[in-house]
PDB file of C-alpha atoms in Angstrom:
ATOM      1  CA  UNK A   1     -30.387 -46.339 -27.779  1.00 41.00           C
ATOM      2  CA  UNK A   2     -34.450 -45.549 -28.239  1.00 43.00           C
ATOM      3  CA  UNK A   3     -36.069 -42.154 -29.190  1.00 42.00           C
ATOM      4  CA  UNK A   4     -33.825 -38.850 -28.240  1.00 46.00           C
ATOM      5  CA  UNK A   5     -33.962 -37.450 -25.499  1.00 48.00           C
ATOM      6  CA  UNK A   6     -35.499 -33.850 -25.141  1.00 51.00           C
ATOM      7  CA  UNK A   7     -32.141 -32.128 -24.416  1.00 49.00           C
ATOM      8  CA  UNK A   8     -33.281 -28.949 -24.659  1.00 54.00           C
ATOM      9  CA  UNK A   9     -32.807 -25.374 -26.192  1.00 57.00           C
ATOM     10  CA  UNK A  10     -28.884 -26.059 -27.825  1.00 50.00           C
ATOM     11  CA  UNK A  11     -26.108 -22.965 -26.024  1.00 52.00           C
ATOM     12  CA  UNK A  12     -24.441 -21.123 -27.307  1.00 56.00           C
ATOM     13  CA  UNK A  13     -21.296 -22.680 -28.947  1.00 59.00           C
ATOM     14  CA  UNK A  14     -17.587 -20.801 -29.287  1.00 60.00           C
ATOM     15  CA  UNK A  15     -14.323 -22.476 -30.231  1.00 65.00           C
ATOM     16  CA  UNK A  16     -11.732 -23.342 -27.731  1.00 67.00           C
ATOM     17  CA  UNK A  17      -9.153 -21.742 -27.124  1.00 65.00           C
ATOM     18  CA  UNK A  18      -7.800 -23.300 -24.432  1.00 65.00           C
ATOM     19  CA  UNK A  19      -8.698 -26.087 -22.352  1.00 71.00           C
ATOM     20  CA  UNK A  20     -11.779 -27.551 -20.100  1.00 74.00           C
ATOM     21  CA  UNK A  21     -11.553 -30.291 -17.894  1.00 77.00           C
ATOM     22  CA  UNK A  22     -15.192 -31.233 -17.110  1.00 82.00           C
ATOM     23  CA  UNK A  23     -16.434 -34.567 -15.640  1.00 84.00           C
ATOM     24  CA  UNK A  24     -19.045 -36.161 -17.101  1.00 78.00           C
ATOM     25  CA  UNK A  25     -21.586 -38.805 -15.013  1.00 82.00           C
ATOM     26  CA  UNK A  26     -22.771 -41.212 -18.143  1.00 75.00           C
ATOM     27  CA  UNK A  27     -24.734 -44.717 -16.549  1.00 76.00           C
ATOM     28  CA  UNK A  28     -22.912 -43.852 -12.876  1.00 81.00           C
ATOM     29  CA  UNK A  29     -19.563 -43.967 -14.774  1.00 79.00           C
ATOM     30  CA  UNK A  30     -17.542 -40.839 -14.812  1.00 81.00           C
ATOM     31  CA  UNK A  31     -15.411 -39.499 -17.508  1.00 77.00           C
ATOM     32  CA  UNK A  32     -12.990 -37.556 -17.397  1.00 79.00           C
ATOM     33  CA  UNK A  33     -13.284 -34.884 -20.451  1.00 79.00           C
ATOM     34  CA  UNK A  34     -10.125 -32.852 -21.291  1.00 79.00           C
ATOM     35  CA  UNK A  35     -11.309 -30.355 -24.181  1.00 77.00           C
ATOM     36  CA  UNK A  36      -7.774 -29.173 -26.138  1.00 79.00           C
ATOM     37  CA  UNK A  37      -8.510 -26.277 -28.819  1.00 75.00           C
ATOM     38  CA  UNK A  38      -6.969 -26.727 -32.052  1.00 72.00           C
ATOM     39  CA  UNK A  39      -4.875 -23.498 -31.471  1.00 75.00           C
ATOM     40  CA  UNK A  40      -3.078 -25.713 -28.520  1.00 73.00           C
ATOM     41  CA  UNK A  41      -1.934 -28.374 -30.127  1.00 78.00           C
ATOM     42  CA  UNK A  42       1.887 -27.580 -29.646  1.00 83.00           C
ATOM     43  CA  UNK A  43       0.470 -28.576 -25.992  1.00 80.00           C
ATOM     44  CA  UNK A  44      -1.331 -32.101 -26.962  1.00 86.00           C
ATOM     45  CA  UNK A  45       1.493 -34.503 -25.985  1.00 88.00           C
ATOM     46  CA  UNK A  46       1.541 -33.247 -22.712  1.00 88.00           C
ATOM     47  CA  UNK A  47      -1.964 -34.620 -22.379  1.00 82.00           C
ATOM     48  CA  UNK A  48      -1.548 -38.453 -24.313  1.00 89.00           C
ATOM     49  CA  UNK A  49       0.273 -40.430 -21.332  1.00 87.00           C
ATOM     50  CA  UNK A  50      -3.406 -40.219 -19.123  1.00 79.00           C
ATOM     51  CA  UNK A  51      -5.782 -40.287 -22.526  1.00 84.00           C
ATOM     52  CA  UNK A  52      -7.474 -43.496 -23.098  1.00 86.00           C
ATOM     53  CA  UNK A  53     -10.325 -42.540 -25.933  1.00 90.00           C
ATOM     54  CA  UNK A  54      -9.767 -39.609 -28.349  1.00 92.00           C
ATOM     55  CA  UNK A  55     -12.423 -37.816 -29.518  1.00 92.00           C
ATOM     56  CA  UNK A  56     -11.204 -35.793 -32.599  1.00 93.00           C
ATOM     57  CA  UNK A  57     -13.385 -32.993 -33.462  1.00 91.00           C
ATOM     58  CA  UNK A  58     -13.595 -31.312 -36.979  1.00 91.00           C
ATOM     59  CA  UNK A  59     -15.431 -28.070 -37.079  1.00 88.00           C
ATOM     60  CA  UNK A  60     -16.666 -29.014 -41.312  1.00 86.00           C
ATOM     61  CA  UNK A  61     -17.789 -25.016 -41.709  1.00 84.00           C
ATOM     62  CA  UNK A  62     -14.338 -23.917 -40.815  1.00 83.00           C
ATOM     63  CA  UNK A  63     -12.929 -24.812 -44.525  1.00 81.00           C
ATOM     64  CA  UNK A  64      -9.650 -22.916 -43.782  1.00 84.00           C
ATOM     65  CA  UNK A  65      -8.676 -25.076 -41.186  1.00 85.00           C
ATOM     66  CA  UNK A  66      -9.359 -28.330 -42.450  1.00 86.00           C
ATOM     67  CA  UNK A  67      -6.284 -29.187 -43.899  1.00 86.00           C
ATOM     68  CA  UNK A  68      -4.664 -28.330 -40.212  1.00 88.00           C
ATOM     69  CA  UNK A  69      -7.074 -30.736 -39.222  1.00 90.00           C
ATOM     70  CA  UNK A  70      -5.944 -33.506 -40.945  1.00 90.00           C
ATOM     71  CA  UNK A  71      -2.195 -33.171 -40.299  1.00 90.00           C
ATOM     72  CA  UNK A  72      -3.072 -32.994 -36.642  1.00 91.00           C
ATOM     73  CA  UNK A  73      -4.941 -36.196 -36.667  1.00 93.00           C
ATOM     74  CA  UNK A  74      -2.295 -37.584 -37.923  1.00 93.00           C
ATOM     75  CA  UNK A  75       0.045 -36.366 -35.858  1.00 92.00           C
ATOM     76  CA  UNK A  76      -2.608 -37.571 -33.027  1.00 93.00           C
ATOM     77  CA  UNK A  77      -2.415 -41.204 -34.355  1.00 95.00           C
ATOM     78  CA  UNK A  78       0.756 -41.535 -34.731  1.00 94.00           C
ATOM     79  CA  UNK A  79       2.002 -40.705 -31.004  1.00 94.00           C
ATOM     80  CA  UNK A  80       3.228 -43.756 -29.114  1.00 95.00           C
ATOM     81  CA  UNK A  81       1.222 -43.039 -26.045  1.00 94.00           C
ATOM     82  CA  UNK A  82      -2.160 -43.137 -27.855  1.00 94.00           C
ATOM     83  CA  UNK A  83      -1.616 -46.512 -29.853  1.00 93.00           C
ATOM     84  CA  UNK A  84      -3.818 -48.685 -27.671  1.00 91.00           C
ATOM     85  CA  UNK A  85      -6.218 -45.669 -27.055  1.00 93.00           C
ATOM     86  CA  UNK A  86      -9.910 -45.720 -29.143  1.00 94.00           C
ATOM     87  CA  UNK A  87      -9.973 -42.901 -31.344  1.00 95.00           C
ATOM     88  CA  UNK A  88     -13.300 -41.281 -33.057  1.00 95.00           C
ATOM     89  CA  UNK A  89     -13.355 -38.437 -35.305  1.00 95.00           C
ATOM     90  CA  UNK A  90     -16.151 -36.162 -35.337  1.00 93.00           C
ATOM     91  CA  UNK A  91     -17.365 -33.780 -38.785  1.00 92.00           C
ATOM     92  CA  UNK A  92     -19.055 -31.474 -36.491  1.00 90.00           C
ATOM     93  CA  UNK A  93     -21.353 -28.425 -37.721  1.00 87.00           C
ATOM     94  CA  UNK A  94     -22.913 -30.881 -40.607  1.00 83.00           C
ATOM     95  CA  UNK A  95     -26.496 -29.065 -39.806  1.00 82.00           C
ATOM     96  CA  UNK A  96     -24.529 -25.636 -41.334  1.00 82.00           C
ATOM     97  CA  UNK A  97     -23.657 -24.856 -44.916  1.00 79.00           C
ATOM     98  CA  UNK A  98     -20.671 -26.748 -46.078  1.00 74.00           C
ATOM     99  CA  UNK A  99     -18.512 -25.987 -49.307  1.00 71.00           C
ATOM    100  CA  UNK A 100     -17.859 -29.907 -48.905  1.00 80.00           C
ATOM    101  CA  UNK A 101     -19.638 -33.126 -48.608  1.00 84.00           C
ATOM    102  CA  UNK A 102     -19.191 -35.702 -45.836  1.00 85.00           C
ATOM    103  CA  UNK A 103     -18.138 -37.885 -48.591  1.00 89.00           C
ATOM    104  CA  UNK A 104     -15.485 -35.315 -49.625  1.00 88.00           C
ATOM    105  CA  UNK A 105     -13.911 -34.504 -46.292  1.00 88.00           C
ATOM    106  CA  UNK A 106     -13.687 -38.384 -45.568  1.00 91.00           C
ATOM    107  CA  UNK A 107     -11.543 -38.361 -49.278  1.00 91.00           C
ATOM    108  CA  UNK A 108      -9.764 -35.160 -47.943  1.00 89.00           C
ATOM    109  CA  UNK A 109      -8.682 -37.015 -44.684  1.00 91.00           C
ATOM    110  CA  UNK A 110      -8.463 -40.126 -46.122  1.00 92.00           C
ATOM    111  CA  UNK A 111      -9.791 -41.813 -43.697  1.00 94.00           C
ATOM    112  CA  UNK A 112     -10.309 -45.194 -45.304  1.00 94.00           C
ATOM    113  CA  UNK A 113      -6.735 -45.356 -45.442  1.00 94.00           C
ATOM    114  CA  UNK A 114      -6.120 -43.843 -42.190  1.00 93.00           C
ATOM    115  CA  UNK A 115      -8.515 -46.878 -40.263  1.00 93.00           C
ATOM    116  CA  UNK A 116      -6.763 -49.599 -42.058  1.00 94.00           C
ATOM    117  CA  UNK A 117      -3.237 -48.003 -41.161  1.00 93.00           C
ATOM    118  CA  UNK A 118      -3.878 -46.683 -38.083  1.00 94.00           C
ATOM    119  CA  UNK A 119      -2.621 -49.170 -34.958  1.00 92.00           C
ATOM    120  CA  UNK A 120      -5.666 -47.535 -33.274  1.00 93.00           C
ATOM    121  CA  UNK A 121      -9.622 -48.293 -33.618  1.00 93.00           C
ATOM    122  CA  UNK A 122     -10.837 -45.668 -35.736  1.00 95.00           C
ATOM    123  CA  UNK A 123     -14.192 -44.471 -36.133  1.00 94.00           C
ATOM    124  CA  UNK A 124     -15.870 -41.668 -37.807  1.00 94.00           C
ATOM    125  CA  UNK A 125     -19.344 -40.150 -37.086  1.00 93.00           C
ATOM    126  CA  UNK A 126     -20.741 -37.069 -38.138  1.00 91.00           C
ATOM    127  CA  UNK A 127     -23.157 -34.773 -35.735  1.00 91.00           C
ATOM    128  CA  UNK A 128     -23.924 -31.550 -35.386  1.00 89.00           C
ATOM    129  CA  UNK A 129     -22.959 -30.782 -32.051  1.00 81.00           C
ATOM    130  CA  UNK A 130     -25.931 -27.669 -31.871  1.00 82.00           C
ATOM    131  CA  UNK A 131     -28.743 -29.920 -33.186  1.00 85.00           C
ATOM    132  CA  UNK A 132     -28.471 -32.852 -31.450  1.00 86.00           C
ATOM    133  CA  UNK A 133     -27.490 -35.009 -34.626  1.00 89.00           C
ATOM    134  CA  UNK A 134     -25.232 -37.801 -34.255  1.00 92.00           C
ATOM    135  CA  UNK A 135     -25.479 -37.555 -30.212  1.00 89.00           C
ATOM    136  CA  UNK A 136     -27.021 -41.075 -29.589  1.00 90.00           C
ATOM    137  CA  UNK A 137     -24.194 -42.707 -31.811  1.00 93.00           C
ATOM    138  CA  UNK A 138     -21.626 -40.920 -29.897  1.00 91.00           C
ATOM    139  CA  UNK A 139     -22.641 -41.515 -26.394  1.00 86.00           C
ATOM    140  CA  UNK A 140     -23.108 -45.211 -27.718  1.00 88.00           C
ATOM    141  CA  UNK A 141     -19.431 -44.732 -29.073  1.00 91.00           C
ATOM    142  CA  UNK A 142     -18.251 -43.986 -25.355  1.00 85.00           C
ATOM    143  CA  UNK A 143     -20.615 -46.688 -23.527  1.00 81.00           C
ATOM    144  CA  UNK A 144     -18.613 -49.354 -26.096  1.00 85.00           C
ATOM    145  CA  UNK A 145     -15.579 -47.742 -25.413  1.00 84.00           C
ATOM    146  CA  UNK A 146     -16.451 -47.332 -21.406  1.00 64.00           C
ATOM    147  CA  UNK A 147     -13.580 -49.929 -20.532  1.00 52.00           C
ATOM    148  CA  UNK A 148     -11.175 -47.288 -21.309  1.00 46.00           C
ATOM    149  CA  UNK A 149     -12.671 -44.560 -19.028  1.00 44.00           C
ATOM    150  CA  UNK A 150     -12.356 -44.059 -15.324  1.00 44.00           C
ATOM    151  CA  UNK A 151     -14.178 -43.981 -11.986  1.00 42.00           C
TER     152      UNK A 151
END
């Protein structure tokens, strides 16, 4: 996608705990983003009959939750209404300290075995959400995936 964009001083960041609807304008397409917090998902399914691209985020420096994190995606993939629906997992917060590697938390998840099951097209990237890092591959992610969005 070329050199990064200046996108300026990072915000401040705070988990959800609810949900945000925001619409994004990306190459005069818009998407439709529906941010669920982790604490909701009792709620998710409510949410999968309109969702055509999941992005699954994994906060990495929250080691307590991780192995929530992987029964939800899980739970995620396996719901009928997201089987034809493009699905990328984010390991967000790599910039902080992390008691595991990238190349752990993939074993953890086991996400070589989770592509190759999965009925879904799986991808994994990891970014820091704060720094900028792994931003270009994951608006490329959505301009690939841009059949599935709306407007």
């Amino acid at each position: 996608m070329g050199a990064q964009a200046d996108l300026g001083e990072a915000p401040v960041t705070l988990s959800t705990v609810g949900t945000n609807l925001t619409d994004l304008i990306l190459r005069k397409r818009k998407i439709t983003v529906r941010e669920l917090g982790g604490c909701m998902g009792p709620i998710w399914p409510k949410y999968f009959s309109d969702c055509r691209c999941v992005i699954f985020v994994v906060d990495c420096a929250n080691i307590v939750q991780i192995s929530s994190s992987c029964v939800q995606l899980l739970s995620v993939l396996s719901a009928e209404p997201l089987q034809s629906a493009a699905v990328l997992v984010l390991f967000n917060k790599r910039d902080l300290p992390c008691t595991m590697s990238l190349v752990e938390l993939k074993a953890l998840f086991r996400m070589d075995d989770v592509i190759k099951a999965a009925p879904q097209s799986v991808s994994t990237l990891e970014i820091s959400a704060r720094s900028g890092q792994g931003l270009q591959e994951l608006l490329s992610w959505l301009f690939s995936n841009r059949s599935h969005d709306t407007g």
